[in-house]
Coordinates of C-alpha atoms in Angstrom, one line a residue:
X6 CA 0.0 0.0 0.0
X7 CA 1.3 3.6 -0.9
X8 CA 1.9 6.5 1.8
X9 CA -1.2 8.3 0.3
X10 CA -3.4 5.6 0.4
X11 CA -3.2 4.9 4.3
X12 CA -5.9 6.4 6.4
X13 CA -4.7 8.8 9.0
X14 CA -5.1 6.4 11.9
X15 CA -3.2 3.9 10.4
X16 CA -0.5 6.2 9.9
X17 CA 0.1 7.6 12.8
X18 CA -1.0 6.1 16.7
X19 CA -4.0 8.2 18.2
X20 CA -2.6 10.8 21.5
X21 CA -4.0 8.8 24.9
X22 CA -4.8 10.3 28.1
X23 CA -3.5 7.3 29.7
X24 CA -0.3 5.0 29.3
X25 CA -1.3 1.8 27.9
X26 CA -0.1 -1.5 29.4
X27 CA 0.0 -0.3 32.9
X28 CA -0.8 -3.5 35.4
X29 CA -2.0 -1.2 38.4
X30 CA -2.9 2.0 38.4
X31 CA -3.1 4.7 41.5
X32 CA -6.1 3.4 43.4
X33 CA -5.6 -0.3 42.2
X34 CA -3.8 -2.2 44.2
X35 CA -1.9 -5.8 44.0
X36 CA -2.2 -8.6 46.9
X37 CA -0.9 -8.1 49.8
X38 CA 2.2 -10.2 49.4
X39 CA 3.1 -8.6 46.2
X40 CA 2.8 -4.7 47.2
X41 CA 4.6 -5.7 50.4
X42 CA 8.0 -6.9 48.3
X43 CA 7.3 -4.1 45.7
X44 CA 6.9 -1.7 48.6
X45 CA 10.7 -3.6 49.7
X46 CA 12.1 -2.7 46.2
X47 CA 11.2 1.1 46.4
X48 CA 12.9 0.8 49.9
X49 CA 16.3 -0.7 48.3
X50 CA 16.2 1.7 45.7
X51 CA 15.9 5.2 47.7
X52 CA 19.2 4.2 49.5
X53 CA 21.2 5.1 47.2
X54 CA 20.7 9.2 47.7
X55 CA 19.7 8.7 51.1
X56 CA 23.2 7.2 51.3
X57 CA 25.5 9.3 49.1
X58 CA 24.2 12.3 49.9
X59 CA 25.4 12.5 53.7
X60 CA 28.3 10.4 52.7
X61 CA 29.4 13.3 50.8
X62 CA 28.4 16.2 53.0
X63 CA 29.6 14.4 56.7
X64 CA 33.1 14.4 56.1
X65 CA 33.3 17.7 55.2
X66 CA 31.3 18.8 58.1
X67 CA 34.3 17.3 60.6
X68 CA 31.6 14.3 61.2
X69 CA 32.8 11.2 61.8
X70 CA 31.4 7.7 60.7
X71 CA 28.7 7.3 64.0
X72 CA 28.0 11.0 62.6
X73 CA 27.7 9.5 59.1
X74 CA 25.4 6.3 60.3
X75 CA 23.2 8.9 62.1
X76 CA 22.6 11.4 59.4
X77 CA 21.6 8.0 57.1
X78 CA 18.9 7.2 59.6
X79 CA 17.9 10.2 60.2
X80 CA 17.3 11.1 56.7
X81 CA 15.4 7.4 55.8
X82 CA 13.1 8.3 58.6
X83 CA 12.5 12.0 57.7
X84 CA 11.7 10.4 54.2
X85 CA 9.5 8.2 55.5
X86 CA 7.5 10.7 57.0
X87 CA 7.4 12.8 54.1
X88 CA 6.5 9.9 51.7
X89 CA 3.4 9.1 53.8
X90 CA 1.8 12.4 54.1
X91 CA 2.7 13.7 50.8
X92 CA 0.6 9.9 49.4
X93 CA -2.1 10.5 51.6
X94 CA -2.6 14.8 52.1
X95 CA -0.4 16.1 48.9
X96 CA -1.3 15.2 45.9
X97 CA -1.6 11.5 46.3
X98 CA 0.5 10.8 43.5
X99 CA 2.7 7.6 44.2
X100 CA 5.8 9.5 44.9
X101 CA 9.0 8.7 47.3
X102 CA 9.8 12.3 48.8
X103 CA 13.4 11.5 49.5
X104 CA 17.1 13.4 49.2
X105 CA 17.7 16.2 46.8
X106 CA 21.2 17.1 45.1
X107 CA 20.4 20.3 44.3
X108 CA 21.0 21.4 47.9
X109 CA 24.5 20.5 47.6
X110 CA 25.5 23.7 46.5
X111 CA 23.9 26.2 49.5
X112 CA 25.0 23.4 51.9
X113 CA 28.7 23.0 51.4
X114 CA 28.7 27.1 51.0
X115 CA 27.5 26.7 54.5
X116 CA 29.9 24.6 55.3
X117 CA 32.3 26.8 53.9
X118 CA 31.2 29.7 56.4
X119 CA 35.0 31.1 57.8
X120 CA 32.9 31.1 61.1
X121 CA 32.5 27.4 61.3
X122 CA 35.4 26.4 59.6
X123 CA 37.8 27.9 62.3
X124 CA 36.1 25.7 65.2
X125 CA 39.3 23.2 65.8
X126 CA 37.4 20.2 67.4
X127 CA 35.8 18.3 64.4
X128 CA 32.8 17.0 66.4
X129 CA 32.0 20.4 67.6
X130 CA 32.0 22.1 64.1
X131 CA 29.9 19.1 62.9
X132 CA 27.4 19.7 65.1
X133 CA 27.6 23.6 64.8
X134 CA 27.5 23.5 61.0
X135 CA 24.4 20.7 61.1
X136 CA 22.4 23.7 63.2
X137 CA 23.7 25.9 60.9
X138 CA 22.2 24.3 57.5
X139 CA 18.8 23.1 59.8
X140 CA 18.2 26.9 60.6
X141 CA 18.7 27.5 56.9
X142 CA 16.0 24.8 55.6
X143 CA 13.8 25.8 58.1
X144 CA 13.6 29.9 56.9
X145 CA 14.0 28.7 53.4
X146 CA 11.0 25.9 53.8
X147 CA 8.5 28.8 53.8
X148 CA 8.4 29.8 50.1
X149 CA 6.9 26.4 49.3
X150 CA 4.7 26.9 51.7
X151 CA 3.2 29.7 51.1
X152 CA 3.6 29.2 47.5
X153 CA 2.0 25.9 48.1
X154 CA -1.3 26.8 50.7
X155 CA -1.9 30.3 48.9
X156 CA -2.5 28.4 45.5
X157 CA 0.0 30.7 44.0
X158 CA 1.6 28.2 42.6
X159 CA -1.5 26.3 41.0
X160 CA -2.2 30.0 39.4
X161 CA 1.6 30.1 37.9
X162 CA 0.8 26.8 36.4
X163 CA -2.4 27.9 34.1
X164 CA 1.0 29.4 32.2
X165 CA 2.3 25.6 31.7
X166 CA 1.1 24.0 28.5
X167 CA 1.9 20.3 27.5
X168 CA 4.8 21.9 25.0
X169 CA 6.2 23.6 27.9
X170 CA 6.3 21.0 30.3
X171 CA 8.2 18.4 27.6
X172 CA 11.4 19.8 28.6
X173 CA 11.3 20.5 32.2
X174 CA 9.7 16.2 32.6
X175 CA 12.4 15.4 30.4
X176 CA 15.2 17.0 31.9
X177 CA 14.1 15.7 35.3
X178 CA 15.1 12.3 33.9
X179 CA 17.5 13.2 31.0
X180 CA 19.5 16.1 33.2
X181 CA 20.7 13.1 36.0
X182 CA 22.7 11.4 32.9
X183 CA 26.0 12.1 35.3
X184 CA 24.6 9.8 38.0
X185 CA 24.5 7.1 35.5
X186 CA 27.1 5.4 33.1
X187 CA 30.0 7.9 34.6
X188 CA 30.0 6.4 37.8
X189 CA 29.6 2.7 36.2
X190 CA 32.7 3.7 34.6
X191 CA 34.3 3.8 37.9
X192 CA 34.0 0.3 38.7
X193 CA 32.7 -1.2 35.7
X194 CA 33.8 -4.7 36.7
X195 CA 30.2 -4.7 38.6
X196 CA 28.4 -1.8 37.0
X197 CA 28.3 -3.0 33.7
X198 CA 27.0 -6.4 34.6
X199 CA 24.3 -4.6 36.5
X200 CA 23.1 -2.7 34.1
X201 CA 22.9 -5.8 31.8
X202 CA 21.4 -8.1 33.9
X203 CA 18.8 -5.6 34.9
X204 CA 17.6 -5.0 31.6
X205 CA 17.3 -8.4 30.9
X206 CA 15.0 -9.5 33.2
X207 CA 13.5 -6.3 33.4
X208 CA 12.8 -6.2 29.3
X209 CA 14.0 -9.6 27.7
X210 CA 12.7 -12.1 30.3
X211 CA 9.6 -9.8 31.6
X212 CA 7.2 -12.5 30.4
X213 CA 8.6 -15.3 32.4
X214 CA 6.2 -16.3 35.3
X215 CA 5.8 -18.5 38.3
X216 CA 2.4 -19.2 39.5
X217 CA 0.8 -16.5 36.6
X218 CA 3.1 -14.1 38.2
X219 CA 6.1 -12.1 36.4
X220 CA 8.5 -12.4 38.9
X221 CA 11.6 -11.0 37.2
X222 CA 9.6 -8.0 35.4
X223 CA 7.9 -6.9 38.8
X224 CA 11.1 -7.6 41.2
X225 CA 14.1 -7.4 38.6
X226 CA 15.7 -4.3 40.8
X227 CA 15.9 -6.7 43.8
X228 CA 17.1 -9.8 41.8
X229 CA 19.4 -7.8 39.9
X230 CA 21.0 -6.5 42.8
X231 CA 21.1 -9.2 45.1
X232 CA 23.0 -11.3 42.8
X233 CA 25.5 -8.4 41.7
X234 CA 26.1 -7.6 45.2
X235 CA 27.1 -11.1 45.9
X236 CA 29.3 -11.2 43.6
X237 CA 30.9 -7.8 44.5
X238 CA 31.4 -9.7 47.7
X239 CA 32.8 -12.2 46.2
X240 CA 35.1 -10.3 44.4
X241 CA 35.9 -8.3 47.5
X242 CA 36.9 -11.1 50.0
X243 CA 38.9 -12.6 47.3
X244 CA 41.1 -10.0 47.7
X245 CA 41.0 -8.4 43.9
X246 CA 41.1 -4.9 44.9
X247 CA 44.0 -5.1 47.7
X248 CA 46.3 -3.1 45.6
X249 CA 43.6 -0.7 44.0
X250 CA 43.4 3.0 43.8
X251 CA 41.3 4.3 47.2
X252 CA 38.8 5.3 44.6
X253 CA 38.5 2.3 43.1
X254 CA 38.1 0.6 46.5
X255 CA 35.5 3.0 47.5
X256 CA 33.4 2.2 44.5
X257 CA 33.6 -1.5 44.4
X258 CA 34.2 -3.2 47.3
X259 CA 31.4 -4.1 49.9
X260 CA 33.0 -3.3 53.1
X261 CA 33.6 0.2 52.2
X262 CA 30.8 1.7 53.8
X263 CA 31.5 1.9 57.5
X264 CA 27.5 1.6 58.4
X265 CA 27.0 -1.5 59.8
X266 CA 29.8 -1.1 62.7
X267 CA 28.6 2.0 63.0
X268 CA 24.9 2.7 63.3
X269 CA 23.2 1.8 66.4
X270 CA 21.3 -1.4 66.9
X271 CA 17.6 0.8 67.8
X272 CA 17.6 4.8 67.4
X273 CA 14.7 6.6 66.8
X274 CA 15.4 10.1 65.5
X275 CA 14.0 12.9 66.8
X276 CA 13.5 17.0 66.2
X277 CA 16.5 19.1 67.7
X278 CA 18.9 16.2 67.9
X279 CA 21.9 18.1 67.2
X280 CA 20.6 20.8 69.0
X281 CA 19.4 24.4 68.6
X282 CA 19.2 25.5 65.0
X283 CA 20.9 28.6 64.3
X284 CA 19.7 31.2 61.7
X285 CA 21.7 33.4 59.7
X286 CA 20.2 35.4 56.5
X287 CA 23.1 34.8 53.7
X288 CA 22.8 31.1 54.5
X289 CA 18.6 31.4 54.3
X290 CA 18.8 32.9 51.1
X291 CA 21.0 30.7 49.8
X292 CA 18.9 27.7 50.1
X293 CA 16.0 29.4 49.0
X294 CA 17.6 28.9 45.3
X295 CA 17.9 25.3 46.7
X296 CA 13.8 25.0 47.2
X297 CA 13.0 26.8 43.7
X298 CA 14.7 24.3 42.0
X299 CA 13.3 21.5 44.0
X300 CA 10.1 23.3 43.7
X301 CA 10.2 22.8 39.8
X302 CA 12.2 19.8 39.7
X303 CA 9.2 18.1 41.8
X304 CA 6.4 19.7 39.5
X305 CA 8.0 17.6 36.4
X306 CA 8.1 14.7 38.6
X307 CA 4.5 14.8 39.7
X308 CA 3.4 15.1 36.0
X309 CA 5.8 11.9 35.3
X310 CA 4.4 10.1 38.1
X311 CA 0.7 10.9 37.1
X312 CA 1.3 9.9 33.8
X313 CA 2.6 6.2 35.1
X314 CA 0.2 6.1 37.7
X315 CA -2.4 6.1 34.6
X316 CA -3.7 9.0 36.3
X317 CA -4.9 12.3 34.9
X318 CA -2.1 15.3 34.9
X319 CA -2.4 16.8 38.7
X320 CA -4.9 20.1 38.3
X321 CA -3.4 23.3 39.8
X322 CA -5.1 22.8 43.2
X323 CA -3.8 19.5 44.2
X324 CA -0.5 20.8 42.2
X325 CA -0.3 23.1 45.0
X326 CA -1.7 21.0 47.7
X327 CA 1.6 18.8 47.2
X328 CA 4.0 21.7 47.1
X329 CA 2.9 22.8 50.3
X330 CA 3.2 19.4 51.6
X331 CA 6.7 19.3 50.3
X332 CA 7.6 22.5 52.2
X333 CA 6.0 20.7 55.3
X334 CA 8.5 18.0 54.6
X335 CA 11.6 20.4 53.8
X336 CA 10.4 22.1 57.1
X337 CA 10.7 18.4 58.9
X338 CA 14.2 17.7 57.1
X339 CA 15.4 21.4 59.0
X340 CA 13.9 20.4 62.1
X341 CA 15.4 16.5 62.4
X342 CA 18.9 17.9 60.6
X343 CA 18.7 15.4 57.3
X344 CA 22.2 17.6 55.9
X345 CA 19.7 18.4 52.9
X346 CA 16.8 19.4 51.5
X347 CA 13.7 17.1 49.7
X348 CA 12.1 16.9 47.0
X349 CA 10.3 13.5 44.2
X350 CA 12.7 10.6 44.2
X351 CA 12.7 10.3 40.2
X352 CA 14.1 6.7 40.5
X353 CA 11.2 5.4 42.3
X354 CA 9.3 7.7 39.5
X355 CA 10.9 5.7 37.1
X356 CA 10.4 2.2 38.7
X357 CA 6.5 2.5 38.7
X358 CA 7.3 2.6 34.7
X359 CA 9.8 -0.3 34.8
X360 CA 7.3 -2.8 37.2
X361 CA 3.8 -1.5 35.3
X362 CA 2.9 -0.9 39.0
X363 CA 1.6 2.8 39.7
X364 CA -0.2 1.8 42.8
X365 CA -0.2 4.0 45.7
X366 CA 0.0 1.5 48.4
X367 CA 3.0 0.3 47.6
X368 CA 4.5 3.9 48.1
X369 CA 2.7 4.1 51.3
X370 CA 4.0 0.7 52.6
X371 CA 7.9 2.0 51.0
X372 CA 7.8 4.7 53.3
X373 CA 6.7 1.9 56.3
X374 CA 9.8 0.2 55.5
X375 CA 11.9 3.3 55.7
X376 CA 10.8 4.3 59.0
X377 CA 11.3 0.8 60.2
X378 CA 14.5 0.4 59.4
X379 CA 15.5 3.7 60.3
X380 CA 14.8 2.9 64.0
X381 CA 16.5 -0.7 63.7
X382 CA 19.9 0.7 62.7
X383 CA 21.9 -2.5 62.1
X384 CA 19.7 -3.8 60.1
X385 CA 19.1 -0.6 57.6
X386 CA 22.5 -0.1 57.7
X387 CA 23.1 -3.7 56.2
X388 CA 21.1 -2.7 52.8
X389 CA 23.0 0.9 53.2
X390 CA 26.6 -0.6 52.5
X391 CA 25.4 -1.9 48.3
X392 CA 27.9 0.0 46.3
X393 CA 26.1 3.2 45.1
X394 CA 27.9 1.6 41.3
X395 CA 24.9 -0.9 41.9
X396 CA 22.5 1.8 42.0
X397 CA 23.9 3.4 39.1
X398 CA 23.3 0.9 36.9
X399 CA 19.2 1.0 37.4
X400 CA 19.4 4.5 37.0
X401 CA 20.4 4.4 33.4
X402 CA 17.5 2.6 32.7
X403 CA 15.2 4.8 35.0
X404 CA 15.9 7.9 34.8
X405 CA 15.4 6.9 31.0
X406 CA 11.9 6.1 31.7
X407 CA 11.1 9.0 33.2
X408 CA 12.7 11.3 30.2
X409 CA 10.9 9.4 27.8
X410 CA 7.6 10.3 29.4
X411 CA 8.2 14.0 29.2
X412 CA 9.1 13.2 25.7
X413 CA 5.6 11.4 25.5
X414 CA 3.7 14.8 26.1
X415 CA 4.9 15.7 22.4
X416 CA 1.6 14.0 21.7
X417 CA -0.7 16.2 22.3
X418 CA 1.3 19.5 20.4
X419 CA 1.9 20.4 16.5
X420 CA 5.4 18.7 16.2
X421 CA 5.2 19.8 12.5
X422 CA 5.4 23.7 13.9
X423 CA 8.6 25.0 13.6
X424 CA 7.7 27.3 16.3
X425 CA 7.2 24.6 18.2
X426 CA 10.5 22.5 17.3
X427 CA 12.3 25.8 18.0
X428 CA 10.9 25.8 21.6
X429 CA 11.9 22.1 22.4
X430 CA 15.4 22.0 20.6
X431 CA 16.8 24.9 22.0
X432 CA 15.0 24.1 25.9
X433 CA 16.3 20.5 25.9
X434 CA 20.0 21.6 24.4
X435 CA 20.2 24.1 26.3
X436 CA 18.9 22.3 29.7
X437 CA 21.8 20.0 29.5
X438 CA 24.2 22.7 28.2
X439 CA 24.5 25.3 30.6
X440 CA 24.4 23.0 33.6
X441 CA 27.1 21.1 31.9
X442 CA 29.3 24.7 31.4
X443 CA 28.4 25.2 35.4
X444 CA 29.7 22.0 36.5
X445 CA 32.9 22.2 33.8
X446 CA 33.5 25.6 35.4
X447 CA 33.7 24.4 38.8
X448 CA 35.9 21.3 38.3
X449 CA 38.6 23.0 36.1
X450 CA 38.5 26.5 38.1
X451 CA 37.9 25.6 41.7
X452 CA 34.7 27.3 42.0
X453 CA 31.4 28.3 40.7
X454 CA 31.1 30.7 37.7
X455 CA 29.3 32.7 40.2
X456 CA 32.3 34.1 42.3
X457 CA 31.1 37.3 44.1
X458 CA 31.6 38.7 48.0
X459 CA 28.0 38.1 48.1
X460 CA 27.8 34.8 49.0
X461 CA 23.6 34.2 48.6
X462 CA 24.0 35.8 45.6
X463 CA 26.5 32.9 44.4
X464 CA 24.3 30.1 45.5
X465 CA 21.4 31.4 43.7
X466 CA 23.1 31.6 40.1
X467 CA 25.4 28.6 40.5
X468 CA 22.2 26.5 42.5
X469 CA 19.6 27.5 39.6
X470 CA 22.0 27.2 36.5
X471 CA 23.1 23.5 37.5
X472 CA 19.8 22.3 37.5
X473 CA 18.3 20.8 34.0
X474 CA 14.7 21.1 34.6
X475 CA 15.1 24.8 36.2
X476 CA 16.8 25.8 33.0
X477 CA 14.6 23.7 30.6
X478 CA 11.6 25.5 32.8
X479 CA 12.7 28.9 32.9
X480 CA 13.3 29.0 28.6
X481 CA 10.6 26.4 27.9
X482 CA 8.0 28.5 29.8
X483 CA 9.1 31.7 28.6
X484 CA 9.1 31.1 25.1
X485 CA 5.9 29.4 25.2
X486 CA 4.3 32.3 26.5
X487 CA 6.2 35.5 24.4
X488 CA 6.5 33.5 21.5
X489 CA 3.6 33.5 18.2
X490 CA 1.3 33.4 20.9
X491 CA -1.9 34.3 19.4
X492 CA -3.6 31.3 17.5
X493 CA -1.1 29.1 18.3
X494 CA -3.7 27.6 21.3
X495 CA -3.7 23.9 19.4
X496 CA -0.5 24.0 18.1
X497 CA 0.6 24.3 22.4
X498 CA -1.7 21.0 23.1
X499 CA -3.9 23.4 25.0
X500 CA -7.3 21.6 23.8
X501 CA -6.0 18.6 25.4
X502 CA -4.7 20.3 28.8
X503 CA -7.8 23.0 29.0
X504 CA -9.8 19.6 30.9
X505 CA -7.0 19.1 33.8
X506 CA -6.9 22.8 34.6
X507 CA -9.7 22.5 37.2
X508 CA -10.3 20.0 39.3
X509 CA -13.8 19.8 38.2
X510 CA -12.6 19.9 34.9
X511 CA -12.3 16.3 34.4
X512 CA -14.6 13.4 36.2
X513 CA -11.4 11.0 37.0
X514 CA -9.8 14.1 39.4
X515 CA -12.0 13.4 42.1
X516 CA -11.3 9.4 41.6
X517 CA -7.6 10.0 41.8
X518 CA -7.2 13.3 44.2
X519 CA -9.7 13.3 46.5
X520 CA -8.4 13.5 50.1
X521 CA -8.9 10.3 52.5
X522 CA -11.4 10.3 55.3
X523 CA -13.3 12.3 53.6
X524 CA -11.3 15.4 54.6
X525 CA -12.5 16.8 51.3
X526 CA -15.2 18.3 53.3
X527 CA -13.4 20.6 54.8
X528 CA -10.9 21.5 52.2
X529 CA -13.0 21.5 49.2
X530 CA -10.9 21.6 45.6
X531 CA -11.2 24.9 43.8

C-alpha cells in the first residue's frame, strides 16, 4: 500500500490520556504479598541518595562515621514521614519524597562559612555547622509553603502548556545522565553487569512467570542486585582490589561503607537532635535557590508520576496542595537535621514505569519500611553498604523512563510547527548545556562561575543554573508564553490540557485526588 493511500489512523498512533499497558494503576492495588516486596524494592532503591548524599556532605562537616550512620537514619526516617503524608494529604501521586542534590550547593557554601570552619574540634564544628544548614531549611521551607497553601503556585501553572512541560519532565530524567554510566565507569567490573542483567530480566525475560506471576519483570531491581552484590562480595573477600586505587576501592568493594559497625542497633530520631538551630540570612537565602529548583524539579516529577500512575495530569489545586506538603516536609528535614533538602525521588518515578505498577500503596508501605529500618539501625545499615555503582546501573534505565515520558507529552502538540520545534530543541540543548558549562567551570577552576563577596547571591546563580529542569523550565515556559502566541492555542496541546486545569474539569480528578477520610469536606478543591 502507498503513503497516500493509508488512512490517518493507520498512519500515525491516536494521542492517549493514559499510558497503555500499565498493570495497576493509582487506586488499584496488587495482593498483599506482592505490594509488600514491591513496597521492599522502592525501599532498596531510595538508599542510594539517602546514602551518598550525607556520605558526601559528613566528612566535610568534621563528622565522623557514628556521625555519618546517624545522618543516614535520620534522613530514611525523615523520608518516610514525608512519603506518607505527601501519598495520603499532597497530591496522592505515588511518589517517594526522599534526598535532593540540588541542595548540595547552598550546603557545602554553609559549610564553607569562615565562622564554622575555624572551630578546631571536628565533632563540635559538625554539630555547629548541622544547626547551621537546619536553621537554613527551616527559613528557606517557607516559600513552598506559602507558595504551596496560597495556591499561587497552581495560578503560575495555568501558564504551563503540554509543550512547555516536555522539557522541564524530560530534563528531570535526562539532566541526571551524570549519576548514571560515569560512575559505572568507575567500577565497571560490577556496574556493567548490572546494568545488563537488569535489563534483561527487566525487558528480555519480563514474560517469564511463576504461579501467573512475572516475577523477574515486577522484582528485577531486587534480583538484579542481590545477585550483583554477591558477587561484588565475592570479588571483595577474594582479595581483587588489595592493591587498588582508594577510589577504586571505594566504589567496588562491599565493606567500604562503615554503616554497619557504626549505626546503632535501635535509634529513633528525633527533632533538635543536634541541638538548637541557628539562623543566619546569607545562609537562608542561599537555600531558598535550593527549594526553587526542587520546587520545579518536583512539579516535572509529579506530572511523570501521574502519567505512570495512569492518572490524569495533577490540576493546579492538588499541584499546589503537594507543594505545600513538600515545604512541610523540607520544614521536617530542617527540624530532624537530614544535611539536605527534599524533593520527588525520580528513580522510584521511574520504577512504577519499569514494574507496570503505579499503585499508591506500595509507596505508602515503601515509606513503612523506611521508617522501620531507620529505627533498627543495624539492620538498615546492612542494605546501606550496596555500592552506590549498583544503583547506578538502574538508574540508566530509569531515569530513562522517566525522560521518555516527558518526551511522550509531544503528543498532544503540533510537532510539525517549527515554532514549536524551536521551543523544544533549544530548551532540551540548552537544559543540558548550561548546567554542563556550570559543573565544567567548577571542576577545572575551583569554583562556581558565580564568584562574588555576596555569598547568597552565588548560590542562587550557580544553584539554579546547575539544575536541568530549572533551565529547561525557565526557557521552555518563557518562550511558550512570548513567543507567536496568538492562534497558536492547538499547536501548544492546549485543547488537550484546557480539561485538567480545574479539578472539576475532568470526572477521573475526584477518583484520583480526592483527600482520604473524607477530609475533602473541609478542604474542598477549587
Amino acid at each position: 500500500m502507498e503513503m497516500t493511500d493509508m488512512k490517518p489512523e493507520e498512519m500515525s498512533h491516536p494521542p492517549m490520556d493514559q499510558l497503555l499497558g500499565m498493570e495497576y494503576c493509582i487506586d488499584s492495588n496488587p495482593s498483599w504479598g506482592g505490594a509488600i516486596v514491591l513496597g521492599f524494592q522502592h525501599f532498596i532503591l531510595c538508599l542510594g541518595t539517602a546514602v551518598m548524599i550525607p556520605t558526601m556532605l559528613v566528612p566535610l562537616m568534621g563528622g565522623n562515621a557514628h556521625d555519618k550512620a546517624m545522618v543516614v537514619q535520620t534522613v530514611l526516617f525523615v523520608t518516610g514521614i514525608n512519603t506518607m503524608l505527601q501519598t495520603l494529604f499532597g497530591t496522592r501521586l505515588p511518589t517517594v519524597i526522599g534526598g535532593s542534590y540540588a541542595f548540595v550547593i547552598p550546603v557545602i557554601s554553609v559549610i564553607s562559612d569562615p565562622s564554622l570552619m575555624q572551630i578546631s574540634d571536628d565533632h563540635t564544628r559538625f554539630k555547629m555547622t548541622m544547626r547551621a544548614i537546619q536553621g537554613a531549611l527551616i527559613i528557606s521551607s517557607c516559600i513552598q509553603i506559602i507558595l504551596g497553601y496560597s495556591q499561587l503556585w497552581g495560578v503560575c501553572s495555568r501558564f504551563f502548556s503540554p509543550l512547555g512541560m516536555v522539557p522541564v519532565i524530560a530534563l528531570a530524567g535526562l539532566g541526571l545522565f551524570e549519576r548514571g554510566f560515569p560512575v559505572i565507569g568507575k567500577c565497571v567490573e560490577i556496574g556493567l553487569p548490572m546494568l545488563v542483567l537488569f535489563v534483561t530480566l527487566s525487558q528480555y525475560l519480563k514474560h517469564v512467570q511463576m504461579r501467573h506471576f512475572p516475577i523477574l519483570e515486577r522484582f528485577s531491581v531486587l534480583i538484579s542486585i542481590a545477585l550483583v552484590w554477591v558477587y561484588a562480595h565475592i570479588i571483595t573477600v577474594s582479595g581483587a582490589y588489595k592493591h587498588s586505587s582508594l577510589l577504586t576501592q571505594v566504589n567496588c568493594r562491599t565493606d567500604r561503607a562503615n554503616l554497619i559497625t557504626t549505626a546503632p542497633w535501635i535509634s529513633i530520631p528525633y527533632p533538635l537532635q543536634w541541638g538548637a538551630p541557628t539562623f543566619s540570612a546569607d545562609h537562608s537565602f542561599g537555600m531558598m535557590s535550593a527549594v526553587l529548583v526542587s520546587l520545579i524539579e518536583s512539579t516535572g516529577a509529579f506530572m511523570a508520576a501521574a502519567r505512570l500512575a495512569s492518572a490524569t495530569p495533577p490540576p493546579p489545586f492538588v499541584l499546589s496542595r503537594g507543594i505545600g506538603w513538600q515545604g512541610i516536609g523540607l520544614l521536617f528535614d530542617g527540624l530532624f537535621g537530614t544535611v539536605s533538602g527534599s524533593t520527588v525521588s525520580v528513580e522510584n518515578v521511574g520504577l512504577l514505569g519499569s514494574t507496570r505498577i503505579g499503585s499508591r500503596r506500595v509507596i505508602q508501605i515503601s515509606a513503612g519500611f523506611m521508617i522501620f529500618f531507620s529505627i533498627l539501625g543495624r539492620f538498615g545499615a546492612l542494605f546501606a553498604s550496596i555500592p552506590f555503582t549498583l544503583f547506578s546501573a538502574i538508574y540508566c534505565v530509569l531515569f530513562g523512563y522517566v525522560g521518555a515520558v516527558g518526551l511522550s507529552f509531544m503528543q498532544f502538540t503540533n510537532m510539525n510547527s517549527m515554532r514549536n520545534l524551536f521551543i523544544i530543541g533549544i530548551s532540551l540543548f540548552l537544559g543540558i548545556s548550561i548546567p554542563e558549562y556550570f559543573f565544567r567551570f567548577t571542576i577545572s577552576a575551583q569554583h562556581s562561575p558565580a564568584h562574588t563577596r555576596a555569598g547568597w547571591f552565588n548560590d542562587l546563580i550557580n544553584t539554579i543554573f546547575s539544575s536541568p529542569p530549572t533551565v529547561g523550565f525557565i526557557i521552555s515556559v518563557v518562550l511558550d508564553n512570548t513567543l507567536e502566541v496568538r492562534n497558536r492555542t492547538k499547536d501548544r496541546g492546549m485543547p488537550w490540557w484546557a480539561r485538567f486545569r480545574t479539578f472539576r474539569g475532568d470526572s477521573r480528578n475526584e477518583e484520583f485526588y480526592n483527600l482520604p477520610f473524607n477530609l475533602n469536606r473541609f478542604f474542598p478543591p477549587s
